[in-house]
Short mmCIF file of N, CA and C in Angstrom, two decimals:
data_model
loop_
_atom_site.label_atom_id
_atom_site.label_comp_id
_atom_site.label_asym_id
_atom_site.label_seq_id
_atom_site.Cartn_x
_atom_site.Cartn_y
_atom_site.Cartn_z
N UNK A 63 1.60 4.25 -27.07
CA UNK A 63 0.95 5.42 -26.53
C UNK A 63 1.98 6.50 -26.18
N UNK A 64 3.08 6.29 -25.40
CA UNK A 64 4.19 6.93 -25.03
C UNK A 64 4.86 7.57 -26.13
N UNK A 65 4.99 6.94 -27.22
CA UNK A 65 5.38 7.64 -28.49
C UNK A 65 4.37 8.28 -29.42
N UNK A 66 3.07 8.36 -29.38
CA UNK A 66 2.28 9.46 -29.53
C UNK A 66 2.12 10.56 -28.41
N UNK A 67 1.45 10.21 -27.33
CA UNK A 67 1.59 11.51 -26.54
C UNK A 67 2.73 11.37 -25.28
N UNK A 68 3.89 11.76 -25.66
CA UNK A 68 4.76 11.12 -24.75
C UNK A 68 4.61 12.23 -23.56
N UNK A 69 3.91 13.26 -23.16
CA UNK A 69 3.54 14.31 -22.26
C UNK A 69 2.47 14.23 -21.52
N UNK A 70 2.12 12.68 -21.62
CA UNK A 70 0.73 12.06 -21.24
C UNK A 70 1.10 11.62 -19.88
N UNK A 71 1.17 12.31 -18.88
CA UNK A 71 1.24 11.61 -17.31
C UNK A 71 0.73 10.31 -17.02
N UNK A 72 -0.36 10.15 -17.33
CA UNK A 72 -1.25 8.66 -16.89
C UNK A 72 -0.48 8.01 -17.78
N UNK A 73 0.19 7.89 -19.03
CA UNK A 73 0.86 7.07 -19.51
C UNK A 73 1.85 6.54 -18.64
N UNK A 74 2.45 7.58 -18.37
CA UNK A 74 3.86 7.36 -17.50
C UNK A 74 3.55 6.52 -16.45
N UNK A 75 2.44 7.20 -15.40
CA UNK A 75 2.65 6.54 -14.19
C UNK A 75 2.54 5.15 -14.86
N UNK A 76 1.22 5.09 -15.48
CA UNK A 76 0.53 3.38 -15.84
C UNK A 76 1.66 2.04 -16.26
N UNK A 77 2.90 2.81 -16.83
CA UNK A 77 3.91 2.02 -17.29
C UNK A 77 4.76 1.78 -16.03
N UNK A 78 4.80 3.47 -15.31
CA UNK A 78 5.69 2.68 -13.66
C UNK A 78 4.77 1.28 -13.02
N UNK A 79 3.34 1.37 -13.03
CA UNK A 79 2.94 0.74 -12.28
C UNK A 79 3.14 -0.80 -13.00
N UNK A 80 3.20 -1.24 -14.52
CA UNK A 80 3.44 -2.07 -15.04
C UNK A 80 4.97 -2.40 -14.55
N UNK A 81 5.82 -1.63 -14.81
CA UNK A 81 6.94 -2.25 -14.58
C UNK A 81 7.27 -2.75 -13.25
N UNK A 82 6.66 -2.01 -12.57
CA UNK A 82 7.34 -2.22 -10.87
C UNK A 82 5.96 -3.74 -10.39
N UNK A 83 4.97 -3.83 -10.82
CA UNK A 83 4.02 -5.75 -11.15
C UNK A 83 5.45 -6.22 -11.99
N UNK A 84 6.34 -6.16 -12.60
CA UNK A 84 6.86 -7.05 -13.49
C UNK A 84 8.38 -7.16 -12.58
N UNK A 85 8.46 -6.16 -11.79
CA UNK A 85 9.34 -6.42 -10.91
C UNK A 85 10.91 -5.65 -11.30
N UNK A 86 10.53 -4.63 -12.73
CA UNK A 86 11.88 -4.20 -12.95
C UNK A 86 11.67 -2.82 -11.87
N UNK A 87 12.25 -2.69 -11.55
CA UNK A 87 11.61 -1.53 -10.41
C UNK A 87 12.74 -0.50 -11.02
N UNK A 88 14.23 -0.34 -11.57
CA UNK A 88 14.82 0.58 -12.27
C UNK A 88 13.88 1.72 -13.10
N UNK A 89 13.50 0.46 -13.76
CA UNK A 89 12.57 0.87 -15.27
C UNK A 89 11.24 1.30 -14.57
N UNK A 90 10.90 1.28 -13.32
CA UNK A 90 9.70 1.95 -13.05
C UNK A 90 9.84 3.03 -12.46
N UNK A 91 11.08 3.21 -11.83
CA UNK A 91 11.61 4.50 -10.84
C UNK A 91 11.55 5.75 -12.02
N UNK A 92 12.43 5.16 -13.44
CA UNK A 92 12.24 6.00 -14.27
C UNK A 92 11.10 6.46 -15.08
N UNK A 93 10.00 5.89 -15.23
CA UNK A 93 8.88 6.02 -15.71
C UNK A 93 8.75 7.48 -14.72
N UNK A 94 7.88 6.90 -13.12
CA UNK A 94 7.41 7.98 -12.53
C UNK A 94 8.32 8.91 -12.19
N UNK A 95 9.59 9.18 -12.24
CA UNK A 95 10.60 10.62 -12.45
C UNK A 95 10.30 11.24 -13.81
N UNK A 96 10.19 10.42 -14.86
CA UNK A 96 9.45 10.77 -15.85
C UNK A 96 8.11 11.39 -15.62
N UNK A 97 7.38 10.99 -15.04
CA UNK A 97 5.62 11.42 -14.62
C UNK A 97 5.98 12.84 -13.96
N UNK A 98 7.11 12.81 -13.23
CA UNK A 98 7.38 14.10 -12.05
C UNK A 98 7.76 15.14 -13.25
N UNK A 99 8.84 14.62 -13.63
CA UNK A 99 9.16 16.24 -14.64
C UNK A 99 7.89 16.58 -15.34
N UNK A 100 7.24 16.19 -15.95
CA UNK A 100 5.99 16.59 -16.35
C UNK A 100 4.94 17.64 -15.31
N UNK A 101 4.67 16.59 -14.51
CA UNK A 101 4.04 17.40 -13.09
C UNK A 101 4.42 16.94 -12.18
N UNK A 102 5.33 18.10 -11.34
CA UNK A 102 6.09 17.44 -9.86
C UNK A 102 5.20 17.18 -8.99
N UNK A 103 3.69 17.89 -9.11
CA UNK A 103 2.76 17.48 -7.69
C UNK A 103 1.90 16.40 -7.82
N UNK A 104 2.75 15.64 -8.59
CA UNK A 104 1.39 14.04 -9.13
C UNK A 104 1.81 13.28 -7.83
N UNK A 105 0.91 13.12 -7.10
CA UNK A 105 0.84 12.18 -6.26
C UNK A 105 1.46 10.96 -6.06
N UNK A 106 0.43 10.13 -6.91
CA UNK A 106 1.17 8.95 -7.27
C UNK A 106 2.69 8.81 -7.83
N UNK A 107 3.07 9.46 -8.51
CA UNK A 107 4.49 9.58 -8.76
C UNK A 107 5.32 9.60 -7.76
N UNK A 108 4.76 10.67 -7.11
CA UNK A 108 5.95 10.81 -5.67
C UNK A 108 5.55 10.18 -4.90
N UNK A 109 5.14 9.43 -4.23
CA UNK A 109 4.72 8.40 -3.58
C UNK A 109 5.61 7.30 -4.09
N UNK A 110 5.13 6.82 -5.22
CA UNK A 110 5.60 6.02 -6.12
C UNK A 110 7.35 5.99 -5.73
N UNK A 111 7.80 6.41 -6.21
CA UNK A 111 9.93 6.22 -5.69
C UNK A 111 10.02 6.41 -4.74
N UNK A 112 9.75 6.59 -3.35
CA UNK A 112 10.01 6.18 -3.05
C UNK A 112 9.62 4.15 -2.28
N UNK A 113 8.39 4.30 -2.38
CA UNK A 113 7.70 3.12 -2.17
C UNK A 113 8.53 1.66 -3.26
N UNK A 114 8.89 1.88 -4.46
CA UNK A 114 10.11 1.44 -5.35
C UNK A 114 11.25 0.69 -4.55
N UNK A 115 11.53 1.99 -3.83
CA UNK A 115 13.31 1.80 -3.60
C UNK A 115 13.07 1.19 -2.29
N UNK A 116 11.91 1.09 -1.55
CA UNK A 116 11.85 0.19 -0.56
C UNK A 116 12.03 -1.21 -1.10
N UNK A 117 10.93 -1.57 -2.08
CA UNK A 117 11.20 -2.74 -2.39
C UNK A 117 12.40 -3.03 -2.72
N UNK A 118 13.17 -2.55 -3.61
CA UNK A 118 14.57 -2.90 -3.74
C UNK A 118 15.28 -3.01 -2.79
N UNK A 119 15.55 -2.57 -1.83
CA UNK A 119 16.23 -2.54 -0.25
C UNK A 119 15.67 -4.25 0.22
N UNK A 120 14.38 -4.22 -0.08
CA UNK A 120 14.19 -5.54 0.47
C UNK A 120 14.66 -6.77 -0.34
N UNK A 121 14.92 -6.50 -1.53
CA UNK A 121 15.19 -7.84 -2.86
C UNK A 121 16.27 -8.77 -1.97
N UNK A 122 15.97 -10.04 -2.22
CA UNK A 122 17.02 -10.84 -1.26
C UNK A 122 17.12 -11.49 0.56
N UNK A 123 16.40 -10.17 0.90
CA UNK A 123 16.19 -10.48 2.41
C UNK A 123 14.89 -11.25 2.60
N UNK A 124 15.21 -11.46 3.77
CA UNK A 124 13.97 -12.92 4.38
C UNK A 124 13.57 -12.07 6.35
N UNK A 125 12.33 -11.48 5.71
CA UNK A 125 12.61 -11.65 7.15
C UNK A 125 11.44 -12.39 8.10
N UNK A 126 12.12 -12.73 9.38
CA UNK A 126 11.74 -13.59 9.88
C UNK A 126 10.48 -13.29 10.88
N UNK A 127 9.25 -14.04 10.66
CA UNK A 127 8.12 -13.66 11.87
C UNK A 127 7.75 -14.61 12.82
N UNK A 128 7.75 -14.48 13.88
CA UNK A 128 7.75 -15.82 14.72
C UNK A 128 6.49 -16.51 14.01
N UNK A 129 5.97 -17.87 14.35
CA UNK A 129 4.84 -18.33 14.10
C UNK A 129 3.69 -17.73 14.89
N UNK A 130 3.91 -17.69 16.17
CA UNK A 130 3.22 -16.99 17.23
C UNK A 130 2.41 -15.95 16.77
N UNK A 131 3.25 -14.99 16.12
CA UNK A 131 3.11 -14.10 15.98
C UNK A 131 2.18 -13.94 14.81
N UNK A 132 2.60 -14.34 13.64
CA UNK A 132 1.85 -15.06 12.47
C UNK A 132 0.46 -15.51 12.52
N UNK A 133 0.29 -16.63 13.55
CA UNK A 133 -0.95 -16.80 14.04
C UNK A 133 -1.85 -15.62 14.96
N UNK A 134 -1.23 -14.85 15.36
CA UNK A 134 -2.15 -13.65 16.11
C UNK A 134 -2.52 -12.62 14.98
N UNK A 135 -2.06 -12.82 13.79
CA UNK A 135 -2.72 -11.82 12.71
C UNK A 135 -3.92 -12.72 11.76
N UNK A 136 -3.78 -13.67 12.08
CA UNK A 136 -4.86 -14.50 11.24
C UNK A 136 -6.25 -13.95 12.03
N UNK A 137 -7.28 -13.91 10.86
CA UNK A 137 -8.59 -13.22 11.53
C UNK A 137 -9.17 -12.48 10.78
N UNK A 138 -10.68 -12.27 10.83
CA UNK A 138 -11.49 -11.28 9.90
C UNK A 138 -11.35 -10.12 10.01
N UNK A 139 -10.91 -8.76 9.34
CA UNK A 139 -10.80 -7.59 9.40
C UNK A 139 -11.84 -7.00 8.34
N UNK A 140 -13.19 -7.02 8.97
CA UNK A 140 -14.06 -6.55 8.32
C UNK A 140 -14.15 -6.79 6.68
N UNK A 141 -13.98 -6.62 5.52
CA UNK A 141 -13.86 -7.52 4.50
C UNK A 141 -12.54 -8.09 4.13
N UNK A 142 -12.07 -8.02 4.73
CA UNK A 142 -10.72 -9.13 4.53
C UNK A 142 -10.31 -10.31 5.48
N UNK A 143 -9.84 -10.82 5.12
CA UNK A 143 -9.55 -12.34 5.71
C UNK A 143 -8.05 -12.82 5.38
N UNK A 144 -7.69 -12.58 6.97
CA UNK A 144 -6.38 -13.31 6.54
C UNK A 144 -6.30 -14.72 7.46
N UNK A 145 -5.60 -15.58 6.24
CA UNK A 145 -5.20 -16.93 6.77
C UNK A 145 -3.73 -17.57 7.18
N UNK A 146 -3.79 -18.22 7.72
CA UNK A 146 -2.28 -19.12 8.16
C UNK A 146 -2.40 -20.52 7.45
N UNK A 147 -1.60 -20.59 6.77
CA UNK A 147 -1.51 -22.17 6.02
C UNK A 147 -0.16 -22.14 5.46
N UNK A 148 0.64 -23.42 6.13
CA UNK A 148 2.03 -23.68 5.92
C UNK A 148 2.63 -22.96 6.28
N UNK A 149 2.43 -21.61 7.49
CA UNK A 149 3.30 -20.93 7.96
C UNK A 149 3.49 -19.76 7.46
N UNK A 150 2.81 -19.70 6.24
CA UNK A 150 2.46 -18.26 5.44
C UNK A 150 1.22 -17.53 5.41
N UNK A 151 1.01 -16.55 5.57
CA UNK A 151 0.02 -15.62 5.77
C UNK A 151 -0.74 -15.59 4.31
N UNK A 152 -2.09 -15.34 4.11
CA UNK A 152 -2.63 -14.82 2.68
C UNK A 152 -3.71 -14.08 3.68
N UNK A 153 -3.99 -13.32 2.28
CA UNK A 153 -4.95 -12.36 2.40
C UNK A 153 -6.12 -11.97 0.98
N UNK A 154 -7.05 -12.05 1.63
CA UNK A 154 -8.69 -12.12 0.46
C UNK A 154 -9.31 -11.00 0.78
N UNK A 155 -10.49 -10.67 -0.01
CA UNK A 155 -11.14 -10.10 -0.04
C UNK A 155 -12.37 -10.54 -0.71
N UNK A 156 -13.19 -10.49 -0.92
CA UNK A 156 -14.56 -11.12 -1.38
C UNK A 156 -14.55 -10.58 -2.99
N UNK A 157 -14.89 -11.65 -3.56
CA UNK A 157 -14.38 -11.63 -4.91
C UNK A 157 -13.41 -11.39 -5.56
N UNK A 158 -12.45 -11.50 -4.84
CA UNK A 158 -10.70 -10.74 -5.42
C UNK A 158 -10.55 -12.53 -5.14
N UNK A 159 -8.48 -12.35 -5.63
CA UNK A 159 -7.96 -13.37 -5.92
C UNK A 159 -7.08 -13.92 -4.51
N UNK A 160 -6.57 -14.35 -3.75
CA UNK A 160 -6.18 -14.88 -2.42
C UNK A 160 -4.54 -14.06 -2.86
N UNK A 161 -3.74 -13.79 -2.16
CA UNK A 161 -2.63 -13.28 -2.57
C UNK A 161 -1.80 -13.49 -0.89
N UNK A 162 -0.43 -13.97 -1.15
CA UNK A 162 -0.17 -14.61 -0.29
C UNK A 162 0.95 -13.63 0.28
N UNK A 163 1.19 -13.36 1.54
CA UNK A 163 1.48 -12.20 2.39
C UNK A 163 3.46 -12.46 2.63
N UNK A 164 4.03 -11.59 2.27
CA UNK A 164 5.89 -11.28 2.64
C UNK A 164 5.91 -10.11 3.50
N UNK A 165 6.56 -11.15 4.87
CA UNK A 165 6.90 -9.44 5.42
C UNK A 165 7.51 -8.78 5.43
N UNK A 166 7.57 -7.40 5.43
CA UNK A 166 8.61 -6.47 4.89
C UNK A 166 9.19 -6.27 6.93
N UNK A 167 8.47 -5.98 7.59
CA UNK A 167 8.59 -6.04 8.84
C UNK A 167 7.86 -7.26 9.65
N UNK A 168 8.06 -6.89 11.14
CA UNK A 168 7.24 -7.97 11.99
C UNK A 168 5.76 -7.52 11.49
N UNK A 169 5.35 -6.44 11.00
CA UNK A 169 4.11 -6.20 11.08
C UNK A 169 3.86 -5.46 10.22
N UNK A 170 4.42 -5.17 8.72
CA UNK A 170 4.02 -5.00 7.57
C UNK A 170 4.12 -5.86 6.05
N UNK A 171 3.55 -6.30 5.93
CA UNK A 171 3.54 -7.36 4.44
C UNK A 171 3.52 -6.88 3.48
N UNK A 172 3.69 -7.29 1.95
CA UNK A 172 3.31 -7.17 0.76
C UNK A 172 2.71 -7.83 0.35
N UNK A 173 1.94 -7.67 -0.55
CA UNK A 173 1.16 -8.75 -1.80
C UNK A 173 2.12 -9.72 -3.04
N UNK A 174 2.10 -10.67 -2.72
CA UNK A 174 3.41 -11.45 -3.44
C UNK A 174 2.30 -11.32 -5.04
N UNK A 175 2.63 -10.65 -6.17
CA UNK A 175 2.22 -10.40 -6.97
C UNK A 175 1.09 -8.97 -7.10
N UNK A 176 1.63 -8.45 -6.42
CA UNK A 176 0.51 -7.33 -6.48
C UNK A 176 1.22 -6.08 -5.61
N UNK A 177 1.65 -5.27 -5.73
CA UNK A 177 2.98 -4.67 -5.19
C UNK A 177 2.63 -3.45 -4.96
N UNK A 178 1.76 -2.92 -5.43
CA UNK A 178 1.23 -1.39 -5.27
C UNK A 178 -0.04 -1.38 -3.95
N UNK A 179 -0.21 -2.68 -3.28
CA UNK A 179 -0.58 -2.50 -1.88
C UNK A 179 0.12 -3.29 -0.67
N UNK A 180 -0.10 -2.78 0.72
CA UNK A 180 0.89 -3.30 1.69
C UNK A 180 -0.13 -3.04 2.64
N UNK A 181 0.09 -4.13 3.58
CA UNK A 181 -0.48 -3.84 4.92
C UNK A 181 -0.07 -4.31 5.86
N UNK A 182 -0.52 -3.58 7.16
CA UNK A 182 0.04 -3.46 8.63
C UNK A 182 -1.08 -3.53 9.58
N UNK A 183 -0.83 -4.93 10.93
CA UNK A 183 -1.24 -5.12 11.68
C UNK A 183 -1.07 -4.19 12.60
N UNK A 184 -1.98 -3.60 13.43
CA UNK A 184 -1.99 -2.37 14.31
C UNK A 184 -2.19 -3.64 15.46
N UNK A 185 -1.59 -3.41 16.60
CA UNK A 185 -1.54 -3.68 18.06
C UNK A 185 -1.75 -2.72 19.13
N UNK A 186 -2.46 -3.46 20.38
CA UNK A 186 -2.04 -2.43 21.43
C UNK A 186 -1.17 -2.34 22.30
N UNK A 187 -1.02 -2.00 23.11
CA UNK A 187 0.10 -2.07 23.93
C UNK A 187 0.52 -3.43 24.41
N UNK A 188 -0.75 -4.08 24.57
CA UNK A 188 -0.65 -5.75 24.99
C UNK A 188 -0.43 -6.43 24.33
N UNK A 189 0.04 -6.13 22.69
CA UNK A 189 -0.24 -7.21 21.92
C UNK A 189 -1.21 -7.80 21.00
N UNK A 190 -2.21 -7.54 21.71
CA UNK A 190 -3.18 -7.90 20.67
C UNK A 190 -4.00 -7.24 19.59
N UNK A 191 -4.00 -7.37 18.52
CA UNK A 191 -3.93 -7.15 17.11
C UNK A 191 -5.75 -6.63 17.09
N UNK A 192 -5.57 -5.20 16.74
CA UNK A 192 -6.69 -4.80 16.64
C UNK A 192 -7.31 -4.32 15.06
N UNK A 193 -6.47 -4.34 14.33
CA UNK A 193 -7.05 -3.44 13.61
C UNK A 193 -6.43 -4.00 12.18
N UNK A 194 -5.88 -3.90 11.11
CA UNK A 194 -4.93 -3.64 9.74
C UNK A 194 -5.27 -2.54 9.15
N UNK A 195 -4.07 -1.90 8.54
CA UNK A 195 -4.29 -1.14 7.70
C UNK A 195 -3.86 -1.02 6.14
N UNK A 196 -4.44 -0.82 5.49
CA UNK A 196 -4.24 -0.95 3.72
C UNK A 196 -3.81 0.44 3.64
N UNK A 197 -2.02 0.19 2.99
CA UNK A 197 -1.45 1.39 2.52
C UNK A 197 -1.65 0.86 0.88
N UNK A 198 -1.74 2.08 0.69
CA UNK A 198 -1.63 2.10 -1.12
C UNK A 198 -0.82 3.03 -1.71
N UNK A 199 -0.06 2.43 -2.70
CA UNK A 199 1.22 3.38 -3.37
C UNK A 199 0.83 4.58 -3.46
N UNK A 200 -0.53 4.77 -4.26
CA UNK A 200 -0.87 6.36 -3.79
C UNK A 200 -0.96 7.62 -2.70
N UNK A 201 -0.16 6.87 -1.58
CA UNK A 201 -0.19 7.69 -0.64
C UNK A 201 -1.58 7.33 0.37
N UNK A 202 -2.88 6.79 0.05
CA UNK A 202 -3.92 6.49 0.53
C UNK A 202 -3.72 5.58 1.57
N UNK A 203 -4.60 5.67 2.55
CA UNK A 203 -4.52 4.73 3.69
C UNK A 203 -5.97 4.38 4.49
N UNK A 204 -6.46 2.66 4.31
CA UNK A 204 -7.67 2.94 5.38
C UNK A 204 -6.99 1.89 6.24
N UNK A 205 -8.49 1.15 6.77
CA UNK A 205 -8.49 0.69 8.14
C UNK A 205 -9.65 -0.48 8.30
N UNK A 206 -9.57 -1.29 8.39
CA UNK A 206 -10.15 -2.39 8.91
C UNK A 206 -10.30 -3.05 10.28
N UNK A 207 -11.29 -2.77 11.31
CA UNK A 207 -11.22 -3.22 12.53
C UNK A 207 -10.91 -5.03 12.59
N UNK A 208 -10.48 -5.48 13.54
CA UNK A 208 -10.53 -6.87 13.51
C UNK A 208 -12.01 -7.13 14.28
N UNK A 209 -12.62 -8.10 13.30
CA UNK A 209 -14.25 -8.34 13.28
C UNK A 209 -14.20 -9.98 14.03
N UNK A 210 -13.07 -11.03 13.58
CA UNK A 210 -12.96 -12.32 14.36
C UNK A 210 -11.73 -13.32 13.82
#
């Protein structure tokens, strides 16, 4: 496709978003800089590198969440469901596939195979976990109350 309409934006991004699921994240940084020279105000593009070079910053590191803590995010957030099993977090959705949770912080994860969404446990001042929120590479962001 790229070598017929190589001025095709949705090509571009679609290949960043392939490469950076396949984990070469170089080869995806360049795709959507590619998408930008075309059109610098594509969203997703710019969104896109930097959301990239986070992951790369993280390649290698482990970071650590108490269990405690782990267990206070388990719970229904209106259609999602996250679980604790073996000390690792997953996260569902009703009819989707279970995808099992890395944290990038104490209180933001990734999708271990699915990389273009992330989410974050919202707290209150006390601690207790009210809410998550679904960031998406596109810049988009909602919200899920905690339901139980």
């Amino acid at each position: 496709m790229l070598d017929i309409e190589p001025e095709r934006i949705q090509a571009w991004e679609g290949l960043g978003l392939a490469e950076m699921e396949q984990e070469r994240f170089p080869e995806a940084i360049r795709a959507f800089e590619k998408a930008l020279e075309i059109r610098s105000d594509r969203r997703m593009a710019r969104n896109a590198v930097p959301w990239i070079r986070t992951l790369m910053a993280e390649e290698g590191k482990t970071v650590e969440v108490p269990l405690t803590l782990l267990q206070s995010y388990a719970g229904e957030y209106g259609p999602r469901r996250i679980t604790l099993r073996d000390g690792y977090l997953y996260y569902q959705r009703p009819g989707r596939p279970e995808y099992r949770l890395r944290p990038l912080t104490q209180d933001t994860f990734l999708l271990e195979g699915y990389l273009r969404f992330r989410l974050r446990f919202i707290r209150d001042t006390g601690g207790r976990v009210l809410k998550v929120k679904g960031l998406y590479i596109e810049g988009r962001e909602d919200e899920s109350s905690r339901t139980g």
